[in-house]
CSV table of C-alpha atoms in Angstrom, one decimal:
chain,number,residue,atom,x,y,z
A,1,GLU,CA,157.1,19.4,52.5
A,2,PRO,CA,156.7,22.5,50.2
A,3,LEU,CA,159.3,24.7,50.5
A,4,PRO,CA,159.0,28.6,49.7
A,5,GLY,CA,157.8,29.9,46.7
A,6,GLU,CA,155.4,26.5,45.9
A,7,GLY,CA,152.4,25.1,46.0
A,8,VAL,CA,149.7,24.0,44.3
A,9,VAL,CA,146.4,25.3,42.5
A,10,PHE,CA,143.8,22.0,42.7
A,11,VAL,CA,141.3,22.8,39.8
A,12,VAL,CA,137.9,20.7,40.5
A,13,ARG,CA,134.8,19.8,37.6
A,14,LYS,CA,131.3,20.8,40.3
A,15,ALA,CA,129.1,20.4,36.9
A,16,GLY,CA,129.8,18.2,33.5
A,17,CYS,CA,132.3,15.8,34.5
A,18,VAL,CA,132.4,13.0,31.9
A,19,ALA,CA,135.2,11.5,33.4
A,20,SER,CA,133.8,8.0,32.4
A,21,SER,CA,133.6,8.3,29.0
A,22,ALA,CA,135.9,5.9,26.1
A,23,GLY,CA,136.3,4.9,22.5
A,24,TRP,CA,137.1,9.0,21.5
A,25,MET,CA,140.8,7.4,20.1
A,26,ALA,CA,141.6,5.9,17.0
A,27,ALA,CA,140.6,1.8,17.1
A,28,GLY,CA,144.8,1.7,17.4
A,29,ASP,CA,145.2,3.4,20.0
A,30,ARG,CA,143.1,2.2,22.8
A,31,ALA,CA,145.9,1.6,24.5
A,32,ILE,CA,147.4,5.0,24.5
A,33,GLU,CA,143.6,6.1,25.5
A,34,GLY,CA,144.0,5.0,29.3
A,35,GLU,CA,147.5,6.7,29.0
A,36,VAL,CA,146.0,9.8,28.0
A,37,ARG,CA,143.2,9.9,30.2
A,38,GLU,CA,145.3,8.5,33.4
A,39,ARG,CA,147.5,12.3,32.3
A,40,PHE,CA,145.0,15.0,31.6
A,41,GLY,CA,142.3,13.7,32.5
A,42,PRO,CA,138.8,15.1,30.3
A,43,ASP,CA,139.0,18.9,30.3
A,44,GLU,CA,141.6,20.8,29.1
A,45,LEU,CA,142.7,23.8,31.9
A,46,LEU,CA,144.6,26.2,31.8
A,47,VAL,CA,146.5,27.8,34.6
A,48,GLU,CA,148.5,30.4,34.6
A,49,LEU,CA,151.0,33.0,36.6
A,50,GLU,CA,151.9,36.5,35.6
A,51,GLY,CA,154.3,38.7,36.7
A,52,PRO,CA,157.7,38.6,38.6
A,53,GLU,CA,157.6,35.3,36.9
A,54,LEU,CA,155.4,34.2,33.8
A,55,LEU,CA,154.5,30.2,34.4
A,56,SER,CA,151.7,27.9,32.6
A,57,LEU,CA,151.5,25.4,34.8
A,58,PRO,CA,151.0,21.9,34.2
A,59,GLN,CA,147.8,19.8,34.1
A,60,GLU,CA,148.5,16.2,36.1
A,61,HIS,CA,144.0,14.7,36.9
A,62,VAL,CA,144.5,13.6,40.5
A,63,GLY,CA,141.1,11.5,39.7
A,64,GLY,CA,137.7,12.6,38.0
A,65,CYS,CA,137.6,15.6,37.1
A,66,SER,CA,140.0,16.9,39.1
A,67,TYR,CA,143.7,18.1,38.8
A,68,ALA,CA,146.8,19.5,40.7
A,69,PHE,CA,148.9,22.3,38.5
A,70,PRO,CA,151.8,22.1,41.0
A,71,PHE,CA,154.6,25.9,40.4
A,72,LYS,CA,158.0,27.0,41.5
A,73,MET,CA,158.1,30.4,42.3
A,74,THR,CA,161.3,32.2,43.3
A,75,VAL,CA,161.3,35.7,42.2
A,76,GLY,CA,159.4,38.1,45.2
A,77,GLY,CA,156.9,39.8,43.6
A,78,LEU,CA,153.0,39.7,42.8
A,79,HIS,CA,152.2,36.8,40.2
A,80,PHE,CA,148.3,37.3,39.5
A,81,LEU,CA,146.4,34.1,38.9
A,82,ARG,CA,144.4,33.3,35.5
A,83,ILE,CA,142.8,30.2,35.2
A,84,THR,CA,141.3,29.2,32.0
A,85,LEU,CA,138.7,26.7,30.5
A,86,LEU,CA,140.2,25.3,27.4
A,87,ARG,CA,138.1,22.2,26.1
A,88,THR,CA,136.2,19.1,27.6
A,89,ASN,CA,135.2,15.7,27.0
A,90,PHE,CA,138.6,14.5,26.1
A,91,SER,CA,137.9,16.9,22.8
A,92,ALA,CA,141.8,18.6,23.0
A,93,VAL,CA,143.1,14.5,22.4
A,94,ARG,CA,139.8,12.5,20.6
A,95,GLU,CA,140.3,11.3,17.4
A,96,ASP,CA,137.0,10.0,17.4
A,97,ASP,CA,136.0,13.9,15.2
A,98,HIS,CA,138.3,15.5,13.1
A,99,LEU,CA,136.1,18.6,12.7
A,100,TYR,CA,138.2,22.4,14.5
A,101,GLN,CA,137.9,22.0,18.7
A,102,ARG,CA,136.5,25.1,19.3
A,103,PRO,CA,138.5,26.6,22.8
A,104,TYR,CA,136.0,28.1,25.5
A,105,PHE,CA,138.1,30.4,26.9
A,106,ASP,CA,135.5,30.1,30.3
A,107,ASP,CA,137.2,32.1,33.0
A,108,VAL,CA,137.3,29.5,35.7
A,109,LEU,CA,137.6,31.9,38.3
A,110,GLY,CA,135.9,35.9,37.7
A,111,GLU,CA,138.7,37.7,38.5
A,112,LEU,CA,142.8,37.8,38.8
A,113,LYS,CA,143.1,36.4,42.3
A,114,VAL,CA,146.8,37.8,42.8
A,115,PHE,CA,149.7,36.0,45.4
A,116,VAL,CA,152.3,37.3,47.3
A,117,PHE,CA,155.5,35.5,47.5
A,118,GLU,CA,158.1,37.2,50.3
A,119,GLY,CA,159.7,33.8,50.7
A,120,GLN,CA,156.9,32.5,52.6
A,121,GLY,CA,155.6,28.8,50.9
A,122,PHE,CA,152.4,29.3,50.1
A,123,VAL,CA,151.3,25.5,51.2
A,124,GLN,CA,151.2,24.2,54.3
A,125,GLY,CA,151.3,21.1,56.5
A,126,SER,CA,151.7,17.7,55.0
A,127,ASN,CA,149.1,17.0,52.7
A,128,LYS,CA,149.6,13.6,50.6
A,129,MET,CA,147.9,15.0,47.5
A,130,VAL,CA,150.5,18.5,47.5
A,131,ARG,CA,153.3,16.1,48.5
A,132,GLN,CA,153.5,14.1,45.1
A,133,ALA,CA,152.3,17.1,42.5
A,134,LEU,CA,155.5,18.6,43.9
A,135,ARG,CA,158.1,16.1,43.0
A,136,ARG,CA,157.0,16.7,39.0
A,137,VAL,CA,158.2,20.4,40.3
A,138,HIS,CA,161.5,19.2,41.0
A,139,GLY,CA,165.6,21.2,41.7
A,140,ALA,CA,168.1,21.4,43.5
A,141,SER,CA,169.4,24.3,45.4
A,142,GLY,CA,172.7,25.5,43.8
A,143,GLY,CA,174.5,26.9,47.2
A,144,GLU,CA,177.0,29.8,47.1
A,145,GLY,CA,178.0,29.5,43.5
A,146,GLY,CA,175.0,29.2,42.5
A,147,PRO,CA,173.0,26.4,39.7
A,148,PRO,CA,174.9,24.2,37.8
A,149,ALA,CA,176.1,24.5,34.5
A,150,CYS,CA,173.4,22.0,32.8
A,151,ASP,CA,174.5,18.5,31.0
A,152,MET,CA,174.2,19.5,28.0
A,153,SER,CA,175.6,16.0,26.8
A,154,LYS,CA,171.7,14.9,26.5
A,155,GLY,CA,169.8,17.9,24.9
A,156,ALA,CA,168.3,19.9,26.6
A,157,THR,CA,164.9,19.5,28.6
A,158,GLU,CA,165.4,21.4,32.1
A,159,VAL,CA,161.9,22.8,34.2
A,160,GLY,CA,162.5,26.5,33.1
A,161,ARG,CA,160.6,29.5,33.9
A,162,TRP,CA,160.0,33.2,32.7
A,163,VAL,CA,161.8,35.4,35.1
A,164,MET,CA,162.1,38.8,33.7
A,165,ASN,CA,164.8,40.9,33.7
A,166,THR,CA,163.9,44.8,33.5
A,167,PRO,CA,163.6,46.2,36.0
A,168,ALA,CA,166.0,43.4,37.5
A,169,PRO,CA,164.5,40.7,39.8
A,170,SER,CA,166.2,42.3,43.1
A,171,GLN,CA,164.0,45.1,41.8
A,172,VAL,CA,160.9,43.6,41.2
A,173,ILE,CA,157.7,45.7,43.3
A,174,SER,CA,157.7,44.2,47.1
A,175,PRO,CA,153.9,44.0,49.4
A,176,GLN,CA,155.3,47.5,51.0
A,177,ASP,CA,155.3,49.3,47.5
A,178,ALA,CA,153.0,47.1,45.7
A,179,SER,CA,150.0,49.0,42.5
A,180,LEU,CA,148.8,48.4,39.4
A,181,GLY,CA,150.3,50.4,38.3
A,182,SER,CA,153.8,48.8,38.2
A,183,PHE,CA,152.8,45.9,35.7
A,184,THR,CA,150.4,48.5,33.7
A,185,PRO,CA,149.2,47.0,30.3
A,186,LYS,CA,150.6,46.5,27.3
A,187,PRO,CA,149.1,46.4,24.2
A,188,SER,CA,150.5,42.5,22.1
A,189,VAL,CA,151.8,42.6,19.3
A,190,PHE,CA,148.7,43.0,16.3
A,191,CYS,CA,147.4,40.5,14.8
A,192,PRO,CA,146.0,41.5,10.9
A,193,VAL,CA,144.2,38.7,9.9
A,194,CYS,CA,142.4,37.3,12.9
A,195,GLU,CA,138.4,37.1,13.0
A,196,VAL,CA,138.2,38.9,16.6
A,197,ARG,CA,141.0,41.5,17.5
A,198,LYS,CA,140.4,44.5,19.9
A,199,PRO,CA,143.5,46.1,21.0
A,200,PRO,CA,145.1,45.3,23.6
A,201,HIS,CA,144.5,42.4,24.0
A,202,ARG,CA,146.7,39.1,23.9
A,203,ALA,CA,147.2,38.1,20.0
A,204,CYS,CA,144.0,36.2,18.4
A,205,GLY,CA,143.0,34.1,21.9
A,206,SER,CA,140.9,34.6,24.3
A,207,GLY,CA,140.9,38.9,24.4
A,208,ARG,CA,142.3,39.4,28.2
A,209,GLN,CA,145.5,41.7,28.7
A,210,TRP,CA,148.6,40.7,29.3
A,211,ILE,CA,149.5,41.8,32.2
A,212,VAL,CA,153.0,41.6,32.4
A,213,ASP,CA,155.0,42.0,29.0
A,214,PRO,CA,156.2,38.9,27.9
A,215,ARG,CA,159.1,40.5,25.6
A,216,LYS,CA,160.7,41.5,28.8
A,217,TYR,CA,161.1,37.9,29.9
A,218,ASP,CA,164.7,35.8,29.9
A,219,TRP,CA,163.6,32.0,30.4
A,220,VAL,CA,165.7,30.4,33.0
A,221,PRO,CA,165.9,26.9,34.3
A,222,TYR,CA,165.5,25.4,37.7
A,223,ALA,CA,168.5,23.6,38.6
A,224,CYS,CA,171.0,24.5,36.4
A,225,GLN,CA,172.0,26.9,33.9
A,226,TYR,CA,173.4,27.5,30.3
A,227,PRO,CA,176.6,29.4,29.3
A,228,GLN,CA,174.9,33.1,28.0
A,229,HIS,CA,176.6,33.4,24.4
A,230,THR,CA,177.4,36.8,23.5
A,231,ASP,CA,177.3,38.3,19.4
A,232,ALA,CA,181.1,37.3,19.7
A,233,SER,CA,181.0,34.3,20.9
A,234,ALA,CA,178.1,33.2,18.9
A,235,SER,CA,179.8,34.0,16.1
A,236,ALA,CA,183.0,32.2,17.2
A,237,CYS,CA,180.8,29.7,17.2
A,238,VAL,CA,179.6,28.7,14.1
A,239,LYS,CA,182.7,30.1,12.0
A,240,GLY,CA,183.2,27.7,9.1
A,241,LYS,CA,179.8,25.4,10.7
A,242,ARG,CA,177.6,23.9,8.4
A,243,ILE,CA,173.7,23.9,10.2
A,244,LEU,CA,170.6,22.1,8.6
A,245,PHE,CA,167.2,23.1,9.9
A,246,SER,CA,164.8,20.7,8.1
A,247,GLY,CA,161.1,21.4,9.3
A,248,ASP,CA,157.9,23.4,9.6
A,249,SER,CA,157.5,27.0,9.8
A,250,HIS,CA,157.5,26.8,13.2
A,251,THR,CA,161.5,26.1,12.5
A,252,ARG,CA,161.7,27.9,9.4
A,253,THR,CA,160.6,30.7,12.9
A,254,PHE,CA,163.6,29.6,15.1
A,255,PHE,CA,165.9,29.7,11.7
A,256,ASN,CA,164.8,33.4,11.3
A,257,ALA,CA,164.6,34.4,14.6
A,258,PHE,CA,168.8,33.2,14.8
A,259,MET,CA,170.1,34.0,11.4
A,260,ASP,CA,168.6,38.1,12.3
A,261,LYS,CA,170.2,37.6,16.2
A,262,VAL,CA,173.3,35.3,15.6
A,263,CYS,CA,174.5,36.2,11.8
A,264,LYS,CA,172.4,39.7,11.3
A,265,VAL,CA,170.7,39.0,8.5
A,266,PRO,CA,167.2,40.6,8.6
A,267,ALA,CA,164.0,38.3,8.2
A,268,ALA,CA,163.8,40.1,5.0
A,269,ALA,CA,166.0,38.8,3.0
A,270,GLN,CA,164.8,35.8,3.5
A,271,LYS,CA,162.2,33.5,2.2
A,272,GLY,CA,158.9,33.1,2.7
A,273,HIS,CA,156.9,31.1,4.1
A,274,ALA,CA,157.0,26.8,2.5
A,275,THR,CA,160.3,27.8,0.6
A,276,SER,CA,164.0,26.4,0.8
A,277,GLN,CA,166.8,28.4,1.5
A,278,CYS,CA,170.7,29.1,2.3
A,279,HIS,CA,172.0,31.9,3.4
A,280,SER,CA,175.9,32.0,3.7
A,281,PRO,CA,175.6,35.7,4.7
A,282,ASN,CA,178.9,39.0,2.7
A,283,ALA,CA,181.6,39.3,4.4
A,284,THR,CA,180.3,42.2,7.1
A,285,SER,CA,178.4,39.5,8.5
A,286,PRO,CA,179.3,37.7,11.9
A,287,CYS,CA,178.6,34.5,10.4
A,288,HIS,CA,180.1,35.3,6.9
A,289,THR,CA,182.4,31.8,6.8
A,290,ALA,CA,179.0,29.4,7.8
A,291,TYR,CA,176.5,27.9,5.6
A,292,LEU,CA,173.3,28.0,7.3
A,293,CYS,CA,170.7,27.0,5.0
A,294,MET,CA,166.0,26.5,6.2
A,295,GLU,CA,164.7,23.1,4.9
A,296,HIS,CA,161.0,22.8,4.2
A,297,ASN,CA,160.5,19.4,4.8
A,298,TYR,CA,156.7,19.1,7.0
A,299,LEU,CA,156.1,16.1,7.5
A,300,GLY,CA,159.3,13.9,8.1
A,301,TRP,CA,160.7,13.0,5.0
A,302,VAL,CA,164.4,11.5,5.5
A,303,ASP,CA,165.3,12.3,1.8
A,304,ALA,CA,169.0,13.5,0.0
A,305,THR,CA,169.4,16.7,1.6
A,306,LEU,CA,169.7,14.8,5.3
A,307,ASN,CA,172.7,13.5,4.8
A,308,PRO,CA,175.4,13.8,6.9
A,309,ASP,CA,178.3,14.3,5.0
A,310,TRP,CA,177.1,17.7,4.0
A,311,TRP,CA,176.2,18.9,8.1
A,312,ASP,CA,178.0,19.3,11.2
A,313,VAL,CA,174.4,19.8,13.0
A,314,ILE,CA,170.9,18.6,10.9
A,315,VAL,CA,167.9,20.4,13.1
A,316,ALA,CA,164.7,18.7,12.6
A,317,ASN,CA,161.3,19.0,13.5
A,318,PHE,CA,157.9,17.4,12.8
A,319,GLY,CA,154.7,16.9,14.4
A,320,GLN,CA,153.2,20.5,14.0
A,321,HIS,CA,152.0,19.1,10.6
A,322,PRO,CA,151.0,15.8,11.6
A,323,ALA,CA,148.4,17.4,13.8
A,324,CYS,CA,146.8,19.8,11.6
A,325,GLY,CA,143.9,19.8,9.5
A,326,ALA,CA,145.1,17.8,5.7
A,327,HIS,CA,147.2,15.4,7.8
A,328,HIS,CA,144.7,14.5,11.2
A,329,TRP,CA,147.8,11.3,12.3
A,330,THR,CA,146.5,9.6,15.7
A,331,GLN,CA,148.9,9.3,18.0
A,332,THR,CA,150.1,5.9,17.1
A,333,GLU,CA,150.3,7.2,13.2
A,334,PHE,CA,152.6,9.9,14.9
A,335,ARG,CA,154.7,7.2,16.5
A,336,ASN,CA,155.2,4.5,14.1
A,337,TRP,CA,156.2,7.6,11.1
A,338,PHE,CA,159.0,8.9,13.7
A,339,ASP,CA,160.5,6.0,14.5
A,340,ASN,CA,160.8,5.1,11.1
A,341,TYR,CA,162.2,8.7,10.8
A,342,MET,CA,164.9,7.7,13.8
A,343,ALA,CA,165.2,4.9,12.0
A,344,LEU,CA,166.7,5.8,9.1
A,345,VAL,CA,168.3,9.3,10.9
A,346,LEU,CA,170.0,6.7,12.5
A,347,ARG,CA,171.5,4.6,10.0
A,348,ARG,CA,173.3,8.0,7.6
A,349,LEU,CA,174.9,7.6,10.8
A,350,LYS,CA,176.5,4.8,11.1
A,351,ASP,CA,177.6,4.7,7.4
A,352,GLN,CA,179.2,7.8,8.1
A,353,LYS,CA,181.2,7.7,11.4
A,354,ASP,CA,182.0,4.0,9.6
A,355,ARG,CA,183.1,5.5,6.3
A,356,LYS,CA,184.7,8.1,7.9
A,357,GLY,CA,184.1,8.3,11.7
A,358,GLY,CA,182.1,11.4,11.0
A,359,GLN,CA,180.4,12.7,13.6
A,360,THR,CA,177.1,14.8,13.2
A,361,ARG,CA,175.6,16.3,15.6
A,362,PHE,CA,172.3,15.4,14.9
A,363,VAL,CA,169.1,17.7,17.6
A,364,TRP,CA,165.5,16.1,17.4
A,365,TYR,CA,163.8,20.1,17.6
A,366,SER,CA,161.1,19.8,19.5
A,367,SER,CA,156.9,21.9,18.2
A,368,ASN,CA,156.9,24.5,20.2
A,369,ALA,CA,153.3,25.1,22.3
A,370,MET,CA,150.3,26.3,20.0
A,371,PRO,CA,149.5,29.5,20.0
A,372,ILE,CA,146.4,29.4,20.8
A,373,ALA,CA,144.5,30.8,18.7
A,374,ARG,CA,141.1,31.7,16.3
A,375,ASP,CA,141.7,32.9,13.1
A,376,LYS,CA,140.7,31.7,10.2
A,377,MET,CA,143.9,30.2,10.0
A,378,MET,CA,142.3,27.2,11.9
A,379,THR,CA,138.9,27.6,12.3
A,380,ALA,CA,138.2,26.9,9.1
A,381,SER,CA,140.8,23.7,9.1
A,382,ASP,CA,139.1,21.1,11.0
A,383,ASP,CA,142.2,21.7,13.0
A,384,TRP,CA,144.0,19.3,15.6
A,385,ARG,CA,146.0,20.6,16.9
A,386,THR,CA,145.8,21.0,20.5
A,387,ASN,CA,149.2,21.7,23.4
A,388,GLN,CA,147.7,17.8,24.8
A,389,ARG,CA,148.2,16.6,22.0
A,390,LEU,CA,151.5,17.9,20.6
A,391,GLN,CA,152.8,17.1,24.2
A,392,MET,CA,151.4,13.3,23.8
A,393,TYR,CA,153.9,13.4,20.6
A,394,GLU,CA,156.6,15.4,22.0
A,395,TRP,CA,156.7,13.3,25.3
A,396,TYR,CA,157.2,10.2,22.6
A,397,ALA,CA,158.9,11.5,21.1
A,398,LYS,CA,162.3,11.8,23.7
A,399,ALA,CA,161.8,8.5,24.7
A,400,ARG,CA,162.6,7.3,22.4
A,401,ILE,CA,165.7,9.5,22.2
A,402,ASP,CA,166.4,8.5,25.4
A,403,VAL,CA,166.5,5.2,24.4
A,404,LEU,CA,168.5,5.6,22.0
A,405,GLN,CA,170.1,7.0,23.5
A,406,GLU,CA,171.7,4.5,25.8
A,407,GLU,CA,170.8,1.7,22.8
A,408,ASN,CA,173.4,3.2,20.3
A,409,GLY,CA,177.1,2.7,22.5
A,410,TRP,CA,178.6,4.2,19.1
A,411,LEU,CA,177.2,7.6,18.9
A,412,GLY,CA,179.8,9.7,20.4
A,413,ARG,CA,178.7,12.1,23.0
A,414,GLY,CA,176.0,15.1,22.6
A,415,GLN,CA,175.6,13.8,19.5
A,416,LEU,CA,172.0,12.1,18.8
A,417,LEU,CA,170.5,15.6,21.3
A,418,TYR,CA,166.6,16.8,22.5
A,419,MET,CA,166.3,20.2,22.6
A,420,ASP,CA,162.7,21.2,24.5
A,421,SER,CA,161.2,24.4,21.9
A,422,PHE,CA,157.9,23.6,24.0
A,423,SER,CA,158.1,24.0,27.6
A,424,PRO,CA,159.7,28.4,26.9
A,425,THR,CA,156.9,29.0,24.5
A,426,LEU,CA,154.1,27.2,26.3
A,427,PRO,CA,153.1,30.1,29.0
A,428,LEU,CA,153.1,32.4,25.5
A,429,GLN,CA,150.6,30.3,24.3
A,430,GLU,CA,148.9,34.0,23.5
A,431,ALA,CA,151.4,35.9,22.2
A,432,ALA,CA,151.7,34.6,19.8
A,433,ASP,CA,152.3,37.6,16.3
A,434,GLY,CA,152.4,38.3,12.4
A,435,ASP,CA,149.6,35.2,11.4
A,436,CYS,CA,149.0,34.2,15.1
A,437,GLY,CA,150.2,30.6,14.3
A,438,HIS,CA,153.9,31.8,14.8
A,439,PHE,CA,156.5,33.0,17.8
A,440,SER,CA,158.6,34.9,15.0
A,441,VAL,CA,159.6,37.5,17.6
A,442,ALA,CA,163.5,36.4,18.2
A,443,SER,CA,163.3,37.4,21.7
A,444,TYR,CA,160.5,34.7,22.6
A,445,GLN,CA,163.5,31.5,20.4
A,446,ARG,CA,165.4,33.9,23.0
A,447,PRO,CA,166.0,30.2,24.7
A,448,THR,CA,166.2,28.1,21.7
A,449,ILE,CA,169.1,30.3,20.0
A,450,ASN,CA,171.3,29.6,22.9
A,451,GLN,CA,170.7,25.5,23.3
A,452,LEU,CA,171.1,25.7,19.6
A,453,LEU,CA,174.3,27.2,20.2
A,454,ASN,CA,175.3,25.4,23.6
A,455,PHE,CA,175.3,22.2,21.7
A,456,VAL,CA,177.1,23.2,18.9
A,457,CYS,CA,179.5,24.4,21.0
A,458,PRO,CA,178.9,22.7,24.4
A,459,LYS,CA,182.9,25.5,26.7
A,460,LEU,CA,181.8,29.1,25.3
């Protein structure tokens, strides 16, 4: 049965449903086509709740053109519901059309709807579809001592949400004194290269206003809690460590945020796009005994730099560029490349262990969610990147890493890890800044920075 604060938003397409369409993935992906159809259905929708908590609800196909969006909230106050239709006819994942699939930005409701949560359940009764959808949004009661610490030994994949940190959750507006003035719309960051830009709008997206300021939220898992590193513990954690970040520009923005927040090295001291760089910060930096590098490696080449003998931790990703306009990898192509990449990485880790008992940690840094943008970077390049396509990539990567952790008993505890950056960035997909395609505001990167610190130093 639904618990207080739990519920499901059901969305049904009444006209133009094309759920029976077939043959829209590459010939080698026809089996995957059935998987995509079952998971997502033909439409891509964005269902959001904005208020004391900020959520992007997971889309679950329940047949035809019907969808369930389960949610779980724990902080009382006003939550505003938005439902946006982005794409139809499987265009978010299809592989038979190499053009950019422009999102519609259709506002399904026509206006904002308000949820008021006082600790009473949203859903009454025992509707079977509600129960089935809620099973996927699982959490555990933390008891009197609060939620237990997250087990970081296999990675950070806990379901969570963004919770307002200013004011404190206990001070969030209640139904008794609620007013729209408590959530004054604020300008998002400016984005000068966009085709369509009239602030205060969401960056490069639909042109809608934010009801809340997304920079004033913390990422909080439902079932457990991450140890939160302070500046002092973060500095102690990286002391003497050699850490490699290997990936694309999204990995770079994570590296930049890590350098800024942990090492106090500002972006102005870092190299720009499509460059490799290393920092051995000076004596005034908290990381002055560390050696941290960013390798520009956007398609997952297992080159000489990925040498475990050189690093204590390797943080790697590819996923955005395989789906970009220049590459258009099918799901099968991504899966084959990922399997070959991981086989070579594990071979190097095993060789290091056999030769010198090495324990270099390898962290798969999942792709960020793709910001919803309609600037020229997207529209002029036949870009394939949608969040459903990236999610399919990452579901496979996570499942394979789970299998590899079990199959390779020689791996040390916490030596092969999966770090989820897709889930924390999904609710912020219209909060990108700078060039409209990246989450460069360090506050948005804070959950993954803290996750990485907990991987490197499991105990504060």
